[in-house]
Tab-separated table of C-alpha atoms in Angstrom:
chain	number	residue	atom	x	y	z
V	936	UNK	CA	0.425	-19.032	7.012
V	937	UNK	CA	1.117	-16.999	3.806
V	938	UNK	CA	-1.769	-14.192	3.429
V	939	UNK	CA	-2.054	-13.860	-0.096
V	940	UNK	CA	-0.238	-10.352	-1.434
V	941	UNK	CA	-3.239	-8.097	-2.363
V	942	UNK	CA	-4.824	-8.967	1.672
V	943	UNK	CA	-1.002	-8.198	2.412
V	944	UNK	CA	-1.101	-4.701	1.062
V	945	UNK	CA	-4.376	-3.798	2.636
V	946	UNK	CA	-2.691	-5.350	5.644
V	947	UNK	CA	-0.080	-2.642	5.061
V	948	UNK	CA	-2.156	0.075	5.142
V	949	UNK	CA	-4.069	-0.905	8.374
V	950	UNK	CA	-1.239	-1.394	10.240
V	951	UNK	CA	-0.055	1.778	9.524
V	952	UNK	CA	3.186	1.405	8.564
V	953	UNK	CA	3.273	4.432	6.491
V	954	UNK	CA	1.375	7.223	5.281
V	955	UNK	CA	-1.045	7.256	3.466
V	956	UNK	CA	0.815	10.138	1.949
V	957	UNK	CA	3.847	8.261	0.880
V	958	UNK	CA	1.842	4.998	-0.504
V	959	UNK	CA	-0.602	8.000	-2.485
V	960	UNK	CA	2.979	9.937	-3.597
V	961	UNK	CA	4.552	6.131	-4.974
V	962	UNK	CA	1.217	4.908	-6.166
V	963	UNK	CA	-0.559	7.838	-7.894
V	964	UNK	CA	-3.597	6.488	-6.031
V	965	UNK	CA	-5.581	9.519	-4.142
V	966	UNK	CA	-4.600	9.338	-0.281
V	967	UNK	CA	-8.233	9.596	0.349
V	968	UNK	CA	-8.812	6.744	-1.679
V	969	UNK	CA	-6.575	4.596	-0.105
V	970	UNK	CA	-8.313	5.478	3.243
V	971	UNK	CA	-11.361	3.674	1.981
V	972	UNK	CA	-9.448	0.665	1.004
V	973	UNK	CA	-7.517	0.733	4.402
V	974	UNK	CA	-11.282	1.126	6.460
V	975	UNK	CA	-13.128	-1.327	4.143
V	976	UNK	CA	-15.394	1.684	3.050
V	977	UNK	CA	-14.200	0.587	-0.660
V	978	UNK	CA	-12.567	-2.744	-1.995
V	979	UNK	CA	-10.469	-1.877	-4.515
V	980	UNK	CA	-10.427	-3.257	-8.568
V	981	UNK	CA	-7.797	-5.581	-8.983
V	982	UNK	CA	-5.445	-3.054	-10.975
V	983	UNK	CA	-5.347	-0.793	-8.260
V	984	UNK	CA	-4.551	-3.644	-6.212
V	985	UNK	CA	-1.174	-4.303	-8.241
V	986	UNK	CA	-0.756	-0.471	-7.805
V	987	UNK	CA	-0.586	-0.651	-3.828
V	988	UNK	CA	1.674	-4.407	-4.028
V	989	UNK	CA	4.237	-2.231	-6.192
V	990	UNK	CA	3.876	0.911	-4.044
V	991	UNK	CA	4.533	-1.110	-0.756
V	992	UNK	CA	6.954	-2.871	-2.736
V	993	UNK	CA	9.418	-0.025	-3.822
V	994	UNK	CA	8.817	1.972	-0.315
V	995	UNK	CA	10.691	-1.666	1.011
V	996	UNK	CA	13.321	-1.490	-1.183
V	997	UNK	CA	13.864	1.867	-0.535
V	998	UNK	CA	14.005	1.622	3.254
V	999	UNK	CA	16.041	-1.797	3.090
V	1000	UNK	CA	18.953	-0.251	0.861
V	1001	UNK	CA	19.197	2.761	3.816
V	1002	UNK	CA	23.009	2.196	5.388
V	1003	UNK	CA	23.558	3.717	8.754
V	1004	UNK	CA	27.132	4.316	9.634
């Protein structure tokens, strides 16, 4: 089943699948912030929801247009 995208960017962020570094560097949201999203300390506002979809959205384009030779 399709999880709906702002449960898919926490999602992101539990799993892990990159730093809370990078996602605070694409997102402008404060890497310690994000940690409270990612533990369920804090549920984020709706805007900074669309932040974190767009942040985990660019870091995919980025890694999908990476060519190895």
């Amino acid at each position: 089943p399709r999880i709906p995208g702002n449960k898919q960017a926490i999602i992101f962020l539990k799993k892990k699948i990159f730093t809370f570094s990078t996602l605070s560097r694409v997102t402008g949201i404060n890497q310690r912030q994000l940690q409270c999203y990612s533990s369920g300390v804090k549920k984020p506002r709706k805007k900074q929801i669309r932040r974190i979809e767009d942040g985990v959205k660019l870091i995919a384009l980025e890694l999908s247009s990476i060519t190895l030779k």
